[in-house]
Short mmCIF file of C-alpha atoms in Angstrom, two decimals:
data_model
loop_
_atom_site.label_atom_id
_atom_site.label_comp_id
_atom_site.label_asym_id
_atom_site.label_seq_id
_atom_site.Cartn_x
_atom_site.Cartn_y
_atom_site.Cartn_z
CA MET A 67 -1.02 56.65 -12.54
CA GLY A 68 -4.07 55.73 -10.41
CA GLU A 69 -7.10 57.94 -9.82
CA GLY A 70 -6.04 58.46 -6.28
CA VAL A 71 -6.75 57.33 -2.71
CA ARG A 72 -9.63 58.47 -0.48
CA PHE A 73 -9.85 58.15 3.23
CA ALA A 74 -12.20 59.51 5.91
CA PRO A 75 -10.82 59.69 9.46
CA ILE A 76 -13.90 59.25 11.69
CA VAL A 77 -14.18 59.38 15.52
CA GLN A 78 -17.18 57.49 16.82
CA PHE A 79 -18.44 58.65 20.27
CA ILE A 80 -20.52 56.38 22.42
CA ASP A 81 -22.20 57.97 25.45
CA GLU A 82 -23.52 56.16 28.50
CA GLY A 83 -26.91 55.90 26.96
CA GLY A 84 -25.49 53.92 24.01
CA HIS A 85 -26.04 56.79 21.58
CA VAL A 86 -23.42 57.02 18.78
CA THR A 87 -22.24 60.25 17.28
CA GLU A 88 -19.70 60.47 14.47
CA TRP A 89 -17.32 63.28 13.85
CA GLN A 90 -14.57 63.73 11.25
CA ALA A 91 -11.14 63.85 12.78
CA GLY A 92 -8.62 66.47 11.60
CA ALA A 93 -4.86 66.35 11.19
CA GLY A 94 -3.07 66.87 14.47
CA ILE A 95 -1.12 70.06 15.24
CA GLY A 96 2.56 69.29 14.88
CA GLU A 97 2.04 66.05 12.96
CA PRO A 98 3.40 65.55 9.45
CA GLU A 99 0.95 66.29 6.71
CA PRO A 100 -1.48 63.48 5.70
CA ALA A 101 0.01 61.76 2.69
CA ALA A 102 0.69 58.47 0.82
CA LEU A 103 4.39 57.31 0.73
CA VAL A 104 5.27 55.06 -2.05
CA PRO A 105 8.52 53.01 -1.77
CA GLY A 106 10.76 53.03 -4.79
CA GLY A 107 8.94 55.99 -6.19
CA LEU A 108 12.11 58.14 -6.52
CA PRO A 109 15.10 57.49 -8.83
CA ASP A 110 17.32 56.48 -5.77
CA GLY A 111 14.74 53.99 -4.61
CA GLY A 112 13.40 56.28 -1.85
CA PHE A 113 9.85 57.03 -0.89
CA LYS A 114 7.74 59.36 -3.07
CA VAL A 115 5.36 61.44 -1.09
CA TYR A 116 1.87 62.26 -2.43
CA SER A 117 0.19 64.95 -0.32
CA ALA A 118 -3.43 64.59 0.79
CA ARG A 119 -6.15 67.30 0.13
CA HIS A 120 -9.05 67.77 2.48
CA VAL A 121 -12.33 67.76 0.55
CA GLY A 122 -14.87 68.50 3.35
CA ILE A 123 -17.29 65.98 4.64
CA GLU A 124 -15.91 63.29 2.31
CA GLY A 125 -12.54 63.38 4.09
CA TYR A 126 -9.30 63.41 2.18
CA VAL A 127 -8.22 62.60 -1.33
CA ILE A 128 -4.66 61.84 -2.45
CA PRO A 129 -4.44 62.21 -6.22
CA GLY A 130 -1.84 60.49 -8.43
CA VAL A 131 -1.00 57.53 -6.17
CA PRO A 132 -0.08 54.59 -8.41
CA GLU A 133 -1.59 51.21 -8.07
CA GLY A 134 0.04 48.92 -5.55
CA PRO A 135 1.04 49.05 -1.91
CA TYR A 136 1.89 52.34 -0.16
CA PHE A 137 1.91 53.88 3.35
CA LEU A 138 -1.12 55.95 4.27
CA ARG A 139 0.24 58.47 6.81
CA PHE A 140 -2.19 60.23 9.17
CA ASN A 141 -1.50 61.52 12.70
CA GLY A 142 1.36 59.13 13.55
CA THR A 143 -0.19 56.09 11.95
CA HIS A 144 1.46 54.56 8.78
CA LEU A 145 -0.90 52.04 7.31
CA TRP A 146 0.69 49.65 4.75
CA THR A 147 -2.07 49.00 2.27
CA ASP A 148 -2.99 48.82 -1.42
CA ALA A 149 -6.66 49.87 -0.85
CA ARG A 150 -7.96 52.85 -2.88
CA GLN A 151 -10.53 53.70 -0.18
CA VAL A 152 -9.47 53.42 3.45
CA GLU A 153 -11.47 53.48 6.64
CA LEU A 154 -9.75 55.30 9.56
CA ARG A 155 -12.26 54.85 12.35
CA SER A 156 -11.71 55.15 16.14
CA THR A 157 -14.18 54.82 18.98
CA LEU A 158 -14.24 56.84 22.21
CA VAL A 159 -16.58 56.28 25.21
CA GLN A 160 -17.61 59.77 26.14
CA ARG A 161 -20.04 62.54 25.20
CA PRO A 162 -18.75 64.22 21.99
CA SER A 163 -18.84 67.88 23.19
CA LEU A 164 -16.93 68.06 26.38
CA ASP A 165 -15.84 71.19 28.29
CA TRP A 166 -12.19 70.61 29.30
CA SER A 167 -11.87 74.04 31.06
CA VAL A 168 -12.57 73.26 34.72
CA PRO A 169 -11.91 76.29 36.97
CA ALA A 170 -10.05 75.98 40.18
CA GLY A 171 -12.46 75.31 43.08
CA THR A 172 -14.76 73.04 41.05
CA ALA A 173 -15.57 70.10 43.27
CA LEU A 174 -18.19 67.62 44.68
CA ASP A 175 -18.80 67.37 48.36
CA LEU A 176 -20.02 63.83 48.87
CA HIS A 177 -21.79 62.64 51.98
CA VAL A 178 -21.50 58.78 51.65
CA SER A 179 -23.61 56.52 53.70
CA GLY A 180 -24.32 52.87 53.54
CA LEU A 181 -20.72 51.66 53.24
CA ALA A 182 -19.94 48.10 54.04
CA PRO A 183 -17.74 48.31 57.14
CA TRP A 184 -14.56 49.90 55.78
CA GLN A 185 -11.39 47.95 55.44
CA GLN A 186 -7.98 49.42 55.19
CA THR A 187 -7.63 48.16 51.58
CA ASP A 188 -10.94 49.51 50.46
CA SER A 189 -11.41 52.34 47.92
CA LEU A 190 -14.10 54.53 46.64
CA ARG A 191 -14.62 54.81 42.89
CA LEU A 192 -16.41 57.57 40.95
CA SER A 193 -17.42 56.85 37.38
CA SER A 194 -19.05 59.07 34.77
CA PRO A 195 -18.27 57.66 31.36
CA ASN A 196 -19.77 60.68 29.59
CA GLY A 197 -16.93 62.73 30.99
CA GLY A 198 -14.29 60.86 29.09
CA THR A 199 -11.41 58.68 30.22
CA PRO A 200 -10.37 60.92 33.18
CA SER A 201 -13.86 60.60 34.66
CA GLU A 202 -14.43 56.97 33.89
CA ASP A 203 -12.52 55.44 36.88
CA MET A 204 -11.58 57.99 39.59
CA ARG A 205 -10.45 56.12 42.65
CA LEU A 206 -10.11 57.41 46.17
CA SER A 207 -7.69 55.09 48.00
CA ILE A 208 -4.97 57.02 49.77
CA ALA A 209 -5.09 59.53 52.68
CA GLU A 210 -4.55 62.48 50.29
CA ASP A 211 -7.72 61.52 48.42
CA PHE A 212 -9.79 61.77 51.59
CA GLY A 213 -8.36 65.07 52.73
CA GLY A 214 -5.36 63.79 54.53
CA THR A 215 -6.99 61.09 56.71
CA LEU A 216 -8.20 57.67 55.64
CA PRO A 217 -11.60 56.44 56.77
CA GLN A 218 -11.51 54.60 60.08
CA PRO A 219 -11.73 50.77 59.89
CA GLY A 220 -15.37 49.74 60.31
CA ALA A 221 -16.73 53.14 59.22
CA THR A 222 -20.07 52.96 57.40
CA GLN A 223 -20.20 56.62 56.30
CA LEU A 224 -17.77 59.32 55.35
CA ASP A 225 -17.63 62.85 53.91
CA VAL A 226 -15.16 63.70 51.11
CA ARG A 227 -14.48 66.55 48.71
CA VAL A 228 -13.51 65.47 45.14
CA SER A 229 -11.81 68.02 42.97
CA ARG A 230 -9.95 65.91 40.41
CA PHE A 231 -12.38 66.49 37.57
CA LEU A 232 -10.77 67.43 34.20
CA THR A 233 -14.14 67.82 32.41
CA LEU A 234 -17.29 69.65 33.46
CA LEU A 235 -20.11 67.22 33.94
CA ASP A 236 -23.43 68.56 32.71
CA GLY A 237 -26.63 66.78 33.77
CA SER A 238 -28.64 68.47 31.03
CA GLN A 239 -26.36 66.55 28.53
CA GLY A 240 -27.14 63.23 30.10
CA ASP A 241 -24.07 63.05 32.48
CA SER A 242 -24.67 60.91 35.49
CA LEU A 243 -22.44 59.54 38.29
CA TRP A 244 -21.78 56.13 39.76
CA VAL A 245 -20.20 55.85 43.15
CA GLN A 246 -19.06 52.43 44.18
CA GLN A 247 -17.16 50.86 47.09
CA LEU A 248 -14.39 48.41 46.05
CA SER A 249 -13.36 45.89 48.66
CA GLU A 250 -10.88 43.03 48.80
CA SER A 251 -12.44 39.64 49.04
CA ALA A 252 -10.92 36.37 50.31
CA GLY A 253 -10.79 33.47 47.88
CA ILE A 254 -14.13 31.75 47.40
CA ASP A 255 -14.27 27.86 47.17
CA GLY A 256 -10.51 27.62 47.44
CA GLY A 257 -9.83 30.34 44.78
CA HIS A 258 -7.48 33.27 45.01
CA ALA A 259 -8.35 36.60 46.54
CA PHE A 260 -9.57 39.53 44.42
CA THR A 261 -11.10 43.07 44.68
CA ARG A 262 -14.75 43.65 43.77
CA VAL A 263 -17.57 46.13 43.87
CA VAL A 264 -19.70 45.49 47.02
CA ARG A 265 -21.93 48.61 47.30
CA GLY A 266 -23.07 51.11 44.73
CA PHE A 267 -25.05 54.24 43.98
CA HIS A 268 -26.18 55.98 40.83
CA GLN A 269 -27.21 59.59 40.41
CA PRO A 270 -28.66 60.65 37.09
CA GLY A 271 -28.25 64.19 35.86
CA VAL A 272 -25.14 65.32 37.65
CA SER A 273 -23.69 68.80 36.99
CA LEU A 274 -20.55 70.44 38.26
CA LYS A 275 -20.68 74.13 39.19
CA PRO A 276 -17.67 75.96 37.63
CA GLY A 277 -15.48 77.23 40.50
CA GLN A 278 -17.79 76.01 43.22
CA ALA A 279 -18.42 72.86 45.30
CA ALA A 280 -21.74 71.10 44.76
CA ALA A 281 -23.15 68.78 47.47
CA LEU A 282 -24.41 65.30 46.76
CA ASP A 283 -25.82 62.73 49.23
CA VAL A 284 -24.57 59.19 48.20
CA GLY A 285 -26.57 56.35 49.71
CA LEU A 286 -24.75 53.11 48.79
CA THR A 287 -26.81 49.99 48.59
CA GLU A 288 -26.30 46.30 47.99
CA GLY A 289 -27.93 44.53 45.04
CA ASN A 290 -27.86 41.59 42.72
CA GLU A 291 -24.42 39.98 42.23
CA ARG A 292 -22.88 38.26 39.23
CA SER A 293 -20.70 35.22 39.69
CA VAL A 294 -18.11 33.67 37.38
CA SER A 295 -15.49 31.02 37.85
CA PHE A 296 -12.26 30.68 35.76
CA SER A 297 -8.59 29.96 36.08
CA VAL A 298 -5.50 31.83 34.81
CA ASP A 299 -2.83 29.75 33.30
CA VAL A 300 0.21 31.64 34.77
CA ALA A 301 2.78 29.13 33.41
CA ALA A 302 1.48 29.52 29.85
CA PHE A 303 1.76 33.31 29.92
CA GLU A 304 5.32 33.12 31.24
CA THR A 305 6.25 30.58 28.55
CA GLN A 306 5.09 32.85 25.80
CA LEU A 307 6.73 36.00 27.24
CA ARG A 308 10.05 34.18 27.69
CA GLY A 309 9.96 33.63 23.95
CA ALA A 310 9.67 37.33 23.13
CA HIS A 311 13.32 38.07 23.61
CA PRO A 312 16.46 36.20 24.74
CA GLN A 313 16.81 38.59 27.62
CA ALA A 314 13.22 38.22 28.80
CA GLY A 315 13.04 37.11 32.44
CA ARG A 316 10.30 35.77 34.66
CA LEU A 317 6.88 37.34 34.69
CA ARG A 318 6.96 40.74 36.24
CA SER A 319 3.14 41.04 36.62
CA LEU A 320 -0.05 39.27 35.71
CA ASN A 321 -3.45 40.84 36.24
CA TRP A 322 -7.04 40.44 35.15
CA ALA A 323 -10.12 42.55 35.30
CA ILE A 324 -13.83 42.32 34.54
CA GLY A 325 -15.65 45.54 33.67
CA ALA A 326 -18.52 47.22 31.92
CA ARG A 327 -18.63 49.94 29.23
CA PRO A 328 -21.45 51.65 27.34
CA GLY A 329 -22.48 50.49 23.94
CA ALA A 330 -23.22 47.09 22.52
CA GLU A 331 -20.68 47.43 19.71
CA PRO A 332 -17.90 44.74 19.75
CA PHE A 333 -15.03 47.23 19.70
CA ALA A 334 -12.15 46.45 22.08
CA ARG A 335 -10.14 48.66 24.37
CA LEU A 336 -6.90 47.97 26.19
CA GLY A 337 -8.64 48.14 29.65
CA SER A 338 -11.88 46.96 31.17
CA THR A 339 -12.86 50.12 33.00
CA PRO A 340 -14.88 50.82 34.98
CA GLU A 341 -13.85 47.62 36.72
CA LEU A 342 -16.37 45.31 38.54
CA ALA A 343 -13.74 42.90 39.81
CA PHE A 344 -10.00 42.60 39.37
CA ALA A 345 -6.84 41.05 40.87
CA SER A 346 -3.07 40.87 40.49
CA THR A 347 -2.44 37.13 40.20
CA SER A 348 0.43 35.51 42.02
CA ILE A 349 3.28 34.68 39.62
CA ASP A 350 4.53 31.94 41.89
CA VAL A 351 1.87 29.42 40.92
CA ALA A 352 1.35 27.55 37.62
CA LEU A 353 -2.52 27.83 37.64
CA ALA A 354 -4.59 30.34 39.63
CA PRO A 355 -8.28 29.49 40.06
CA TYR A 356 -10.84 32.12 40.87
CA THR A 357 -14.53 32.12 41.77
CA VAL A 358 -15.59 35.76 41.59
CA ARG A 359 -18.75 37.48 42.80
CA PHE A 360 -19.37 41.20 42.41
CA LEU A 361 -22.13 43.79 42.44
CA ASP A 362 -23.10 44.86 38.97
CA ALA A 363 -25.53 47.77 38.85
CA PHE A 364 -24.54 49.21 35.56
CA PRO A 365 -27.23 49.17 32.81
CA GLU A 366 -27.98 45.82 31.22
CA ARG A 367 -27.47 47.45 27.76
CA TRP A 368 -23.74 47.95 28.59
CA ARG A 369 -21.32 45.37 27.35
CA ARG A 370 -19.43 43.29 30.02
CA VAL A 371 -15.78 42.80 29.12
CA ALA A 372 -12.71 41.18 30.60
CA HIS A 373 -9.04 40.98 30.02
CA VAL A 374 -5.82 39.31 31.25
CA SER A 375 -2.47 41.12 30.85
CA ALA A 376 1.01 39.71 31.61
CA SER A 377 4.33 41.55 31.37
CA THR A 378 8.09 40.91 31.72
CA GLN A 379 11.09 43.24 31.88
CA VAL A 380 13.94 43.18 29.27
CA ARG A 381 17.24 45.05 30.02
CA LEU A 382 19.17 45.74 26.79
CA THR A 383 22.80 47.06 26.63
CA SER A 384 25.09 48.15 23.80
CA GLY A 385 28.36 49.74 24.66
CA ASP A 386 27.53 52.64 26.85
CA SER A 387 23.75 52.56 25.98
CA ALA A 388 21.05 50.81 27.95
CA TYR A 389 17.34 50.41 27.58
CA ASN A 390 14.85 48.92 29.98
CA GLY A 391 11.89 47.66 28.13
CA THR A 392 8.59 46.06 29.05
CA LEU A 393 6.98 43.35 26.87
CA VAL A 394 3.25 42.69 27.27
CA LEU A 395 0.96 39.77 26.45
CA ARG A 396 -2.80 40.40 26.54
CA ARG A 397 -6.09 38.72 25.78
CA ALA A 398 -9.43 40.40 25.98
CA ASP A 399 -12.96 38.91 25.81
CA THR A 400 -16.54 39.59 26.55
CA LEU A 401 -17.57 38.32 29.99
CA GLU A 402 -19.41 35.50 28.32
CA GLY A 403 -16.27 34.53 26.44
CA LEU A 404 -14.26 34.54 29.64
CA ALA A 405 -16.79 32.19 31.31
CA GLU A 406 -16.95 29.95 28.25
CA ALA A 407 -13.15 29.63 28.13
CA GLY A 408 -12.81 28.43 31.76
CA THR A 409 -9.03 28.46 31.67
CA LEU A 410 -7.50 31.70 30.54
CA ALA A 411 -4.25 31.09 28.60
CA PRO A 412 -2.65 33.03 25.73
CA ARG A 413 -4.21 32.45 22.28
CA LEU A 414 -1.39 34.32 20.41
CA GLY A 415 2.34 34.35 20.93
CA PRO A 416 4.92 36.89 20.00
CA VAL A 417 6.64 37.01 16.59
CA ARG A 418 9.98 35.12 16.29
CA ASN A 419 13.36 35.74 14.77
CA LEU A 420 13.15 39.56 14.47
CA ARG A 421 15.47 40.70 11.67
CA ILE A 422 16.72 44.08 10.53
CA ASN A 423 17.87 44.26 6.86
CA GLY A 424 17.88 40.49 6.89
CA GLN A 425 20.17 40.16 9.96
CA SER A 426 19.13 38.75 13.34
CA ALA A 427 18.34 41.71 15.55
CA SER A 428 17.83 40.13 19.02
CA ILE A 429 21.26 41.38 20.33
CA GLY A 430 21.40 44.61 18.37
CA LEU A 431 22.92 45.93 15.24
CA THR A 432 24.87 48.99 14.03
CA GLY A 433 24.59 50.82 10.70
CA VAL A 434 20.94 49.92 10.04
CA GLY A 435 20.07 53.18 8.29
CA GLY A 436 17.05 55.49 8.62
CA THR A 437 14.58 53.33 6.68
CA PRO A 438 15.53 49.81 7.55
CA THR A 439 13.52 46.73 6.55
CA VAL A 440 12.08 44.91 9.59
CA SER A 441 11.00 41.25 9.15
CA TRP A 442 10.00 38.36 11.41
CA ASP A 443 8.59 34.84 11.50
CA PRO A 444 4.92 34.60 12.49
CA PRO A 445 3.97 33.55 16.03
CA GLU A 446 4.09 29.80 16.85
CA LEU A 447 0.89 30.16 18.84
CA GLY A 448 -2.10 31.38 16.97
CA THR A 449 -2.54 33.37 13.78
CA ALA A 450 -1.89 37.05 13.77
CA THR A 451 -4.08 39.33 11.58
CA ARG A 452 -2.19 42.63 11.95
CA TYR A 453 1.25 43.63 13.14
CA PHE A 454 2.08 47.06 14.71
CA VAL A 455 5.74 48.15 14.31
CA GLN A 456 7.07 50.90 16.59
CA VAL A 457 10.37 52.69 16.70
CA ILE A 458 11.19 53.54 20.33
CA ALA A 459 14.02 55.90 21.41
CA LEU A 460 16.13 54.78 24.36
CA ASP A 461 14.33 57.39 26.55
CA GLY A 462 11.13 55.58 25.88
CA THR A 463 9.56 58.05 23.48
CA SER A 464 7.91 57.00 20.26
CA ARG A 465 6.71 59.27 17.42
CA ALA A 466 4.68 56.95 15.26
CA TYR A 467 4.02 53.35 14.18
CA VAL A 468 3.42 51.18 11.16
CA VAL A 469 0.43 48.85 10.75
CA THR A 470 0.79 45.99 8.34
CA SER A 471 -0.57 42.45 7.61
CA ASP A 472 2.78 41.33 6.12
CA ALA A 473 5.73 39.82 8.01
CA GLU A 474 8.11 42.30 6.47
CA VAL A 475 8.09 46.06 6.09
CA ARG A 476 10.47 48.77 5.10
CA LEU A 477 10.10 51.61 7.61
CA PRO A 478 9.14 54.91 6.00
CA PRO A 479 11.21 58.07 6.55
CA GLY A 480 10.50 60.03 9.77
CA LEU A 481 10.05 57.06 12.13
CA VAL A 482 13.70 56.78 13.03
CA SER A 483 14.57 60.08 14.56
CA THR A 484 17.40 59.26 16.95
CA SER A 485 20.69 57.57 16.44
CA ARG A 486 20.00 54.60 18.89
CA PHE A 487 16.65 52.95 19.22
CA VAL A 488 14.87 49.68 19.41
CA VAL A 489 12.01 48.26 17.33
CA LYS A 490 8.98 46.67 18.95
CA VAL A 491 6.65 44.41 16.89
CA THR A 492 3.24 43.65 18.30
CA ALA A 493 1.39 40.68 16.80
CA THR A 494 -2.37 41.09 17.09
CA ARG A 495 -5.58 39.14 16.38
CA GLY A 496 -8.67 41.32 16.40
CA ALA A 497 -6.81 44.63 16.50
CA GLY A 498 -6.97 46.82 13.40
CA THR A 499 -9.34 44.49 11.60
CA ARG A 500 -11.78 47.26 10.56
CA SER A 501 -9.33 50.13 11.12
CA PRO A 502 -5.77 50.42 12.29
CA HIS A 503 -7.13 52.51 15.22
CA GLU A 504 -9.68 49.97 16.52
CA GLY A 505 -10.02 46.40 17.47
CA GLU A 506 -12.83 43.87 18.02
CA LEU A 507 -13.46 41.35 20.71
CA PRO A 508 -12.07 38.80 21.16
CA LEU A 509 -8.66 40.55 21.03
CA ASP A 510 -5.10 39.18 21.55
CA MET A 511 -1.78 41.12 21.55
CA ALA A 512 1.80 39.88 21.98
CA GLU A 513 5.00 42.07 21.97
CA ALA A 514 8.48 41.33 20.88
CA MET A 515 11.53 43.56 20.65
CA THR A 516 14.88 43.91 18.95
CA GLY A 517 18.14 44.70 20.68
CA ILE A 518 19.52 48.27 20.60
CA LEU A 519 19.94 49.46 17.01
CA SER A 520 22.03 52.36 15.65
CA LEU A 521 22.17 54.29 12.38
#
């Protein structure tokens, strides 16, 4: 028997000033207990469970785990590893101690001046990264957002009450507010159209008054613009997605975004918020060129990031059961990496020949059991460093996932909780390199899916 496994689940908070705070994460309410699951550890070949014990600031220890591979289970993640000390780190962009109890009536009354003449497709965006994800990219774009009436075309000022805050901003804690006007721009130098920041305003030290409306004068201004040129290889994204499943059709969507986020660390997120420029690319062209200009008034110490995301729809049927699934292909870069690439095409494709218990699973299987073995061939394009395996019920819900570097894994008990389901395997490069909860730039992800499976 081994001396045991140790792991410390850490949440790293990065605020808008770039300051880093680390907290230890606890086991989630309603989640299975943290444990190691060892396959073949029982006489019938099943998984033997070794419970974890919390040991204070050092995290958790799991005594008695034998040498060799096992699943480390913590808060829905099942990491397949043979390590005796495991890092479970995740990063959040926000202030660590947020107040999520926002009383009714809490609002900001904004008097906005200095608008570029308002267009019908314009929007106003509020961003306070310290306030967490809900406050990072709050957009006002429909009549309801503006009190029932959209700004008049050509307007250069407006008054609006904003009450959608989910956290209480506190200026004494360093919370500030960016207000920006987003406007659609015609293609430049023959490129495609896009949306960009054209005017901006920053107010340091912004506080919300619980249950009251606070007034703020917002004087938008122009400023120095960034410029970048690139092309999106639409045909290449479609080719890779069509290979993700025999029922995969044409591209459903393809979009890109350039954004900024606090902190200089190379960690990657699925989005690029708050966005500086973005577009939904036409799926009816093979190559979409862009020359993009946008106002960038965020601090220079923030990291500029970019991503391209493509998706397709897959409709699966088996008897009287059906499932409408979405498969996604994504690449993420720093802004410098995007500019250097020039043409943005996939760098990693989906896994091939998905199998369940050794049988081809693209058209579905019956009698697979509650702990089936999932295997696949590596992507033809690129080299994956980690795979994420997810069991999805036909209503779209998913309880947990497996993270592995191997191209075969036997699912641990508890992941399959319904009689009919599908398995999605996401090949990644850059995701889960330091921790299963975190990726690094550049990042690539490509999804593939089985047919409908049943126990």
